[in-house]
Amino acid sequence: MAGVLVIRQFRPFTEAALISLAVVVCYYAAGRLGLLGRLVVEGVVATPIWPPTGVAVAALLLFGARVWPGIALGSFLVIASLTTPGPTTVVAVAGNTVAPLCAFLLLRRVGFRLDVTRLRDGLSLVFLGGFGAMLISATAGVGLQVVTGSLDRSEFWAVWLAWWAGDTMGVLLVAPLLLVLAGPAGRFRARRWKEAVFLGLTALVLVPVAVLSPMSLLFLVFPLLVWAALRFQLAGSVLCALFASVCATFAAISDRGAFFHLSDVEIMVKLQTFNGSAALTALLLASVITEQRATRRSVRRACEELAEVLEHLAAGEPSPGPPAGPPPEPTESRAAPPGGHGNP
């Protein structure tokens, strides 16, 4: 019996350790992928999309704050793969860990839903999880370089903006996709599969043309995002936005298409403007459409229940509902009157 109690006692710790280990692997893999699309701004390496922030925020929302050691260890491994760890590494790791934790706490405070089925969920993820919380990691990372003398103060804002935008794009593009993949799979009819395949083929053709065209046709991506949001909600729209942002990033790295013959700062500004517009369009439009569909389904169910009650009443039958019984005895209400004070 004592052995069983010990096993039950250590089971939560084992589960948390395994989940944290999985977070470490995913964080490190996402970091290595993000570094493939790095740009140089004012002599400092910056990533237009930093996927580890999205992995961290999604992991915290799915598994809770207990996985923060996995985020810290993953951040340390990514930094160690780029440079020799030193005392400043502690500050960088702390910033990369505290920012997703703040995003998690803020989103939980406002009642964020993991399926992002309401407009308020999309707005919360954008302004609290992305724009707000990622100020911490950007300020800690760039401020550390200014303090150590590796970055001049005059270059602070350009590098800070690139860092902050990259972390934010990771939250807005990667976290929603991971939350959708972790959620329950819905029914998908055969004709929807055909439309999904057609949408994917259209994206594979249209997005590279829009990104690599020297005439700067990036605006052609947005009708595709609207189509994906209307028909496939968050899963389709965020996936299309992520694909478009990745293609645009690699076009910017290779100095091709819409980013041909631009300076480093101009490339970063144009790229982050496009990435941010695509992410906001995909996330907020999908949230609005999903919320409207849920409202329409609720109204339809209410109408069907009302029609059923009316049919029973017209036939002279008792309407379906709770069994009849004696009326409940009146009870004294515990609610306070408008004045804020109860009766003496």
CSV table of C-alpha atoms in Angstrom, one decimal:
chain,number,residue,atom,x,y,z
A,1,MET,CA,0.0,0.0,0.0
A,2,ALA,CA,2.8,2.4,0.9
A,3,GLY,CA,4.4,1.7,-2.5
A,4,VAL,CA,1.2,2.6,-4.3
A,5,LEU,CA,1.0,5.9,-2.4
A,6,VAL,CA,4.6,6.7,-3.3
A,7,ILE,CA,3.9,6.0,-7.0
A,8,ARG,CA,0.9,8.2,-6.9
A,9,GLN,CA,2.8,10.9,-5.2
A,10,PHE,CA,5.6,11.0,-7.7
A,11,ARG,CA,3.4,10.6,-10.8
A,12,PRO,CA,2.6,14.3,-11.2
A,13,PHE,CA,6.3,15.2,-11.0
A,14,THR,CA,7.2,12.5,-13.6
A,15,GLU,CA,4.4,13.8,-15.9
A,16,ALA,CA,5.6,17.4,-15.5
A,17,ALA,CA,9.2,16.4,-16.2
A,18,LEU,CA,8.2,14.5,-19.4
A,19,ILE,CA,6.1,17.4,-20.6
A,20,SER,CA,8.9,19.8,-19.9
A,21,LEU,CA,11.4,17.6,-21.7
A,22,ALA,CA,9.1,17.6,-24.8
A,23,VAL,CA,8.9,21.4,-24.5
A,24,VAL,CA,12.7,21.6,-24.5
A,25,VAL,CA,12.9,19.6,-27.7
A,26,CYS,CA,10.1,21.5,-29.4
A,27,TYR,CA,11.6,24.9,-28.3
A,28,TYR,CA,15.1,24.0,-29.5
A,29,ALA,CA,13.8,22.7,-32.8
A,30,ALA,CA,11.7,25.8,-33.4
A,31,GLY,CA,14.7,28.0,-32.5
A,32,ARG,CA,16.9,26.2,-35.1
A,33,LEU,CA,14.2,26.6,-37.7
A,34,GLY,CA,13.7,30.3,-36.9
A,35,LEU,CA,17.4,30.9,-37.3
A,36,LEU,CA,17.2,29.8,-40.9
A,37,GLY,CA,15.4,33.0,-41.6
A,38,ARG,CA,17.6,35.5,-39.8
A,39,LEU,CA,18.4,39.0,-41.0
A,40,VAL,CA,21.0,41.5,-40.0
A,41,VAL,CA,19.8,44.8,-38.6
A,42,GLU,CA,22.4,47.4,-37.6
A,43,GLY,CA,25.0,44.6,-37.4
A,44,VAL,CA,22.8,42.5,-35.1
A,45,VAL,CA,21.1,39.2,-36.1
A,46,ALA,CA,17.3,39.3,-35.9
A,47,THR,CA,14.6,36.9,-36.9
A,48,PRO,CA,11.4,38.2,-38.5
A,49,ILE,CA,9.5,35.2,-37.1
A,50,TRP,CA,10.8,33.6,-33.8
A,51,PRO,CA,8.7,30.4,-33.5
A,52,PRO,CA,10.0,29.5,-29.9
A,53,THR,CA,7.8,32.2,-28.4
A,54,GLY,CA,4.8,30.7,-30.0
A,55,VAL,CA,5.8,27.2,-28.8
A,56,ALA,CA,6.3,28.6,-25.2
A,57,VAL,CA,3.0,30.4,-25.1
A,58,ALA,CA,1.1,27.4,-26.5
A,59,ALA,CA,2.8,25.0,-24.1
A,60,LEU,CA,1.9,27.2,-21.1
A,61,LEU,CA,-1.7,27.5,-22.2
A,62,LEU,CA,-2.0,23.8,-22.7
A,63,PHE,CA,-0.1,22.4,-19.8
A,64,GLY,CA,0.1,25.3,-17.3
A,65,ALA,CA,3.0,27.1,-15.6
A,66,ARG,CA,4.7,23.9,-14.5
A,67,VAL,CA,6.4,23.7,-17.9
A,68,TRP,CA,8.4,26.9,-17.5
A,69,PRO,CA,11.7,25.0,-16.7
A,70,GLY,CA,11.4,23.4,-20.2
A,71,ILE,CA,11.1,26.9,-21.7
A,72,ALA,CA,14.2,28.1,-19.8
A,73,LEU,CA,16.3,25.1,-20.7
A,74,GLY,CA,15.2,25.3,-24.3
A,75,SER,CA,16.2,29.0,-24.5
A,76,PHE,CA,19.5,28.2,-22.9
A,77,LEU,CA,20.3,25.5,-25.5
A,78,VAL,CA,19.4,27.8,-28.4
A,79,ILE,CA,21.7,30.6,-27.0
A,80,ALA,CA,24.4,28.0,-26.3
A,81,SER,CA,24.2,26.9,-29.9
A,82,LEU,CA,25.0,30.4,-31.1
A,83,THR,CA,27.6,31.6,-28.6
A,84,THR,CA,29.5,30.6,-25.5
A,85,PRO,CA,27.3,30.9,-22.5
A,86,GLY,CA,28.3,33.5,-20.0
A,87,PRO,CA,26.8,35.6,-17.2
A,88,THR,CA,24.7,37.6,-19.7
A,89,THR,CA,23.1,34.4,-20.8
A,90,VAL,CA,21.1,34.2,-17.5
A,91,VAL,CA,19.5,37.6,-18.3
A,92,ALA,CA,18.6,36.5,-21.9
A,93,VAL,CA,17.1,33.2,-20.6
A,94,ALA,CA,15.2,35.0,-17.9
A,95,GLY,CA,13.7,37.4,-20.5
A,96,ASN,CA,12.8,34.6,-22.9
A,97,THR,CA,11.1,32.7,-20.0
A,98,VAL,CA,9.3,35.6,-18.2
A,99,ALA,CA,7.7,37.0,-21.4
A,100,PRO,CA,5.7,33.8,-22.2
A,101,LEU,CA,4.8,33.4,-18.6
A,102,CYS,CA,3.4,36.9,-18.5
A,103,ALA,CA,1.5,36.2,-21.7
A,104,PHE,CA,0.1,33.1,-20.1
A,105,LEU,CA,-1.0,34.9,-16.9
A,106,LEU,CA,-2.5,37.8,-18.7
A,107,LEU,CA,-4.5,35.5,-21.1
A,108,ARG,CA,-5.7,33.3,-18.2
A,109,ARG,CA,-6.8,36.5,-16.3
A,110,VAL,CA,-9.1,37.6,-19.1
A,111,GLY,CA,-10.6,34.1,-19.6
A,112,PHE,CA,-8.8,33.2,-22.9
A,113,ARG,CA,-10.3,30.1,-24.6
A,114,LEU,CA,-7.8,27.7,-26.2
A,115,ASP,CA,-10.0,27.2,-29.3
A,116,VAL,CA,-10.0,31.0,-30.0
A,117,THR,CA,-13.7,31.0,-30.9
A,118,ARG,CA,-14.4,34.6,-29.9
A,119,LEU,CA,-13.2,37.9,-31.1
A,120,ARG,CA,-12.1,38.8,-27.6
A,121,ASP,CA,-9.8,35.7,-27.6
A,122,GLY,CA,-8.2,36.9,-30.8
A,123,LEU,CA,-7.8,40.4,-29.5
A,124,SER,CA,-6.4,39.1,-26.2
A,125,LEU,CA,-3.8,37.0,-28.0
A,126,VAL,CA,-2.8,39.9,-30.1
A,127,PHE,CA,-2.6,42.7,-27.6
A,128,LEU,CA,-1.8,40.8,-24.4
A,129,GLY,CA,0.0,37.7,-25.5
A,130,GLY,CA,1.8,39.3,-28.4
A,131,PHE,CA,2.2,43.1,-28.4
A,132,GLY,CA,2.3,43.4,-24.6
A,133,ALA,CA,4.1,40.5,-23.1
A,134,MET,CA,6.8,40.4,-25.8
A,135,LEU,CA,8.0,43.8,-24.7
A,136,ILE,CA,9.8,42.0,-21.9
A,137,SER,CA,11.9,39.7,-24.0
A,138,ALA,CA,12.8,42.4,-26.5
A,139,THR,CA,13.7,45.0,-23.9
A,140,ALA,CA,15.8,42.4,-21.9
A,141,GLY,CA,17.6,41.1,-24.9
A,142,VAL,CA,18.5,44.4,-26.6
A,143,GLY,CA,19.0,46.3,-23.3
A,144,LEU,CA,21.5,43.6,-22.3
A,145,GLN,CA,23.5,44.2,-25.5
A,146,VAL,CA,23.5,48.0,-24.9
A,147,VAL,CA,24.7,47.5,-21.3
A,148,THR,CA,27.5,45.1,-22.3
A,149,GLY,CA,28.6,47.5,-25.1
A,150,SER,CA,28.0,45.1,-28.0
A,151,LEU,CA,25.3,47.5,-29.3
A,152,ASP,CA,25.4,51.3,-29.6
A,153,ARG,CA,22.7,53.3,-27.9
A,154,SER,CA,21.8,55.0,-31.2
A,155,GLU,CA,21.0,51.6,-32.7
A,156,PHE,CA,18.8,50.5,-29.8
A,157,TRP,CA,15.3,51.2,-31.3
A,158,ALA,CA,15.9,49.7,-34.7
A,159,VAL,CA,17.2,46.4,-33.2
A,160,TRP,CA,14.6,46.5,-30.4
A,161,LEU,CA,11.7,46.9,-32.9
A,162,ALA,CA,13.0,44.0,-35.0
A,163,TRP,CA,13.4,41.8,-31.9
A,164,TRP,CA,10.0,42.7,-30.5
A,165,ALA,CA,8.3,42.1,-33.9
A,166,GLY,CA,9.9,38.7,-34.4
A,167,ASP,CA,8.8,37.5,-30.9
A,168,THR,CA,5.3,38.9,-31.5
A,169,MET,CA,5.0,37.2,-34.9
A,170,GLY,CA,6.0,33.9,-33.2
A,171,VAL,CA,3.0,34.3,-30.8
A,172,LEU,CA,0.5,35.4,-33.5
A,173,LEU,CA,1.4,32.8,-36.1
A,174,VAL,CA,2.7,29.7,-34.3
A,175,ALA,CA,0.8,29.6,-31.0
A,176,PRO,CA,-2.7,29.6,-32.6
A,177,LEU,CA,-1.7,26.9,-35.0
A,178,LEU,CA,-0.4,24.7,-32.2
A,179,LEU,CA,-3.6,25.3,-30.2
A,180,VAL,CA,-5.7,24.2,-33.1
A,181,LEU,CA,-3.6,21.1,-33.7
A,182,ALA,CA,-3.9,20.2,-30.0
A,183,GLY,CA,-7.7,20.7,-30.0
A,184,PRO,CA,-10.3,18.1,-30.9
A,185,ALA,CA,-10.6,17.4,-34.6
A,186,GLY,CA,-13.9,18.4,-36.2
A,187,ARG,CA,-15.9,16.6,-38.9
A,188,PHE,CA,-14.5,17.2,-42.4
A,189,ARG,CA,-16.8,16.3,-45.3
A,190,ALA,CA,-15.4,15.0,-48.6
A,191,ARG,CA,-16.3,18.2,-50.4
A,192,ARG,CA,-14.5,20.2,-47.8
A,193,TRP,CA,-11.4,18.1,-48.5
A,194,LYS,CA,-11.6,18.9,-52.1
A,195,GLU,CA,-11.9,22.6,-51.4
A,196,ALA,CA,-9.0,22.4,-48.9
A,197,VAL,CA,-6.8,20.7,-51.5
A,198,PHE,CA,-7.8,23.4,-54.0
A,199,LEU,CA,-7.0,26.1,-51.5
A,200,GLY,CA,-3.6,24.6,-50.7
A,201,LEU,CA,-2.7,24.3,-54.4
A,202,THR,CA,-3.8,27.9,-55.0
A,203,ALA,CA,-1.6,29.0,-52.1
A,204,LEU,CA,1.4,27.1,-53.4
A,205,VAL,CA,1.1,28.9,-56.7
A,206,LEU,CA,-0.2,32.4,-55.7
A,207,VAL,CA,2.0,33.1,-52.6
A,208,PRO,CA,5.4,32.6,-54.4
A,209,VAL,CA,4.2,34.6,-57.3
A,210,ALA,CA,3.1,37.5,-55.0
A,211,VAL,CA,6.3,37.4,-52.9
A,212,LEU,CA,8.9,36.9,-55.7
A,213,SER,CA,7.4,39.2,-58.3
A,214,PRO,CA,9.5,42.3,-58.8
A,215,MET,CA,6.3,44.4,-59.0
A,216,SER,CA,5.7,43.9,-55.3
A,217,LEU,CA,2.4,42.0,-55.4
A,218,LEU,CA,2.2,41.1,-51.7
A,219,PHE,CA,-1.4,42.4,-51.5
A,220,LEU,CA,-2.5,39.3,-53.6
A,221,VAL,CA,-2.1,37.2,-50.4
A,222,PHE,CA,-4.9,38.8,-48.5
A,223,PRO,CA,-7.8,37.5,-50.7
A,224,LEU,CA,-6.4,34.1,-50.0
A,225,LEU,CA,-6.4,34.7,-46.3
A,226,VAL,CA,-10.0,35.9,-46.4
A,227,TRP,CA,-11.0,32.7,-48.3
A,228,ALA,CA,-9.2,30.5,-45.8
A,229,ALA,CA,-10.8,32.3,-42.9
A,230,LEU,CA,-14.3,32.1,-44.3
A,231,ARG,CA,-14.2,28.5,-45.2
A,232,PHE,CA,-11.8,26.9,-42.7
A,233,GLN,CA,-11.6,29.4,-39.8
A,234,LEU,CA,-8.5,29.6,-37.7
A,235,ALA,CA,-6.8,26.4,-38.9
A,236,GLY,CA,-6.9,27.5,-42.6
A,237,SER,CA,-6.2,31.2,-42.1
A,238,VAL,CA,-3.3,30.9,-39.7
A,239,LEU,CA,-1.7,28.1,-41.8
A,240,CYS,CA,-1.9,30.3,-44.9
A,241,ALA,CA,-0.6,33.3,-43.1
A,242,LEU,CA,2.3,31.3,-41.7
A,243,PHE,CA,3.2,30.0,-45.2
A,244,ALA,CA,3.0,33.5,-46.7
A,245,SER,CA,5.2,34.9,-44.0
A,246,VAL,CA,7.8,32.2,-44.3
A,247,CYS,CA,7.9,32.7,-48.1
A,248,ALA,CA,8.2,36.5,-47.7
A,249,THR,CA,11.0,36.0,-45.1
A,250,PHE,CA,13.1,33.8,-47.4
A,251,ALA,CA,12.5,36.3,-50.3
A,252,ALA,CA,13.8,39.1,-48.0
A,253,ILE,CA,16.9,37.0,-47.1
A,254,SER,CA,17.7,36.4,-50.7
A,255,ASP,CA,17.0,40.0,-51.7
A,256,ARG,CA,14.5,39.0,-54.3
A,257,GLY,CA,11.0,40.1,-55.5
A,258,ALA,CA,9.4,42.8,-53.3
A,259,PHE,CA,12.6,43.2,-51.3
A,260,PHE,CA,15.0,43.7,-54.2
A,261,HIS,CA,17.6,46.5,-53.7
A,262,LEU,CA,16.3,47.6,-50.3
A,263,SER,CA,18.5,48.4,-47.3
A,264,ASP,CA,18.5,46.1,-44.2
A,265,VAL,CA,16.2,48.4,-42.2
A,266,GLU,CA,13.8,48.8,-45.2
A,267,ILE,CA,13.7,45.1,-45.7
A,268,MET,CA,12.9,44.5,-42.0
A,269,VAL,CA,10.2,47.2,-41.9
A,270,LYS,CA,8.5,46.0,-45.1
A,271,LEU,CA,8.7,42.4,-44.1
A,272,GLN,CA,7.3,42.9,-40.6
A,273,THR,CA,4.6,45.1,-41.9
A,274,PHE,CA,3.5,42.4,-44.2
A,275,ASN,CA,3.8,39.6,-41.6
A,276,GLY,CA,1.9,41.6,-39.0
A,277,SER,CA,-0.9,42.5,-41.4
A,278,ALA,CA,-1.2,38.9,-42.5
A,279,ALA,CA,-1.2,37.6,-39.0
A,280,LEU,CA,-3.8,40.1,-37.8
A,281,THR,CA,-6.1,39.5,-40.8
A,282,ALA,CA,-5.9,35.7,-40.4
A,283,LEU,CA,-6.4,35.7,-36.6
A,284,LEU,CA,-9.0,38.3,-36.1
A,285,LEU,CA,-11.1,37.5,-39.2
A,286,ALA,CA,-11.2,33.8,-38.2
A,287,SER,CA,-12.2,34.7,-34.7
A,288,VAL,CA,-15.1,36.9,-35.9
A,289,ILE,CA,-16.3,34.2,-38.3
A,290,THR,CA,-16.1,31.4,-35.7
A,291,GLU,CA,-18.0,33.5,-33.2
A,292,GLN,CA,-20.7,34.4,-35.6
A,293,ARG,CA,-21.2,30.8,-36.7
A,294,ALA,CA,-21.4,29.7,-33.0
A,295,THR,CA,-24.1,32.4,-32.4
A,296,ARG,CA,-26.0,31.3,-35.5
A,297,ARG,CA,-25.9,27.6,-34.3
A,298,SER,CA,-27.2,28.7,-30.8
A,299,VAL,CA,-30.1,30.6,-32.4
A,300,ARG,CA,-31.0,27.7,-34.7
A,301,ARG,CA,-31.1,25.3,-31.7
A,302,ALA,CA,-33.3,27.7,-29.7
A,303,CYS,CA,-35.6,28.0,-32.7
A,304,GLU,CA,-35.8,24.2,-33.1
A,305,GLU,CA,-36.6,23.8,-29.4
A,306,LEU,CA,-39.3,26.5,-29.5
A,307,ALA,CA,-40.8,24.8,-32.6
A,308,GLU,CA,-40.9,21.5,-30.8
A,309,VAL,CA,-42.7,23.1,-27.8
A,310,LEU,CA,-45.2,24.7,-30.1
A,311,GLU,CA,-46.0,21.4,-31.9
A,312,HIS,CA,-46.7,19.7,-28.5
A,313,LEU,CA,-48.9,22.6,-27.4
A,314,ALA,CA,-50.9,22.5,-30.7
A,315,ALA,CA,-51.4,18.8,-30.3
A,316,GLY,CA,-52.7,19.2,-26.8
A,317,GLU,CA,-49.7,17.4,-25.3
A,318,PRO,CA,-47.6,18.6,-22.4
A,319,SER,CA,-44.5,20.3,-23.6
A,320,PRO,CA,-41.2,18.4,-23.0
A,321,GLY,CA,-39.4,19.8,-20.0
A,322,PRO,CA,-38.7,19.2,-16.4
A,323,PRO,CA,-41.4,17.1,-14.5
A,324,ALA,CA,-44.2,19.0,-12.9
A,325,GLY,CA,-44.1,19.4,-9.1
A,326,PRO,CA,-45.2,21.6,-6.3
A,327,PRO,CA,-44.0,25.2,-6.7
A,328,PRO,CA,-40.9,26.0,-4.9
A,329,GLU,CA,-41.2,27.8,-1.6
A,330,PRO,CA,-40.2,31.5,-1.7
A,331,THR,CA,-36.7,32.0,-0.4
A,332,GLU,CA,-35.1,35.2,0.8
A,333,SER,CA,-32.7,36.6,-1.8
A,334,ARG,CA,-29.1,37.1,-0.8
A,335,ALA,CA,-28.5,39.7,-3.4
A,336,ALA,CA,-27.8,43.2,-2.1
A,337,PRO,CA,-30.2,46.0,-3.1
A,338,PRO,CA,-28.9,48.7,-5.5
A,339,GLY,CA,-27.8,50.7,-2.6
A,340,GLY,CA,-25.1,48.1,-1.7
A,341,HIS,CA,-26.5,47.4,1.8
A,342,GLY,CA,-29.0,44.7,2.9
A,343,ASN,CA,-31.9,45.1,5.3
A,344,PRO,CA,-30.9,45.4,8.9
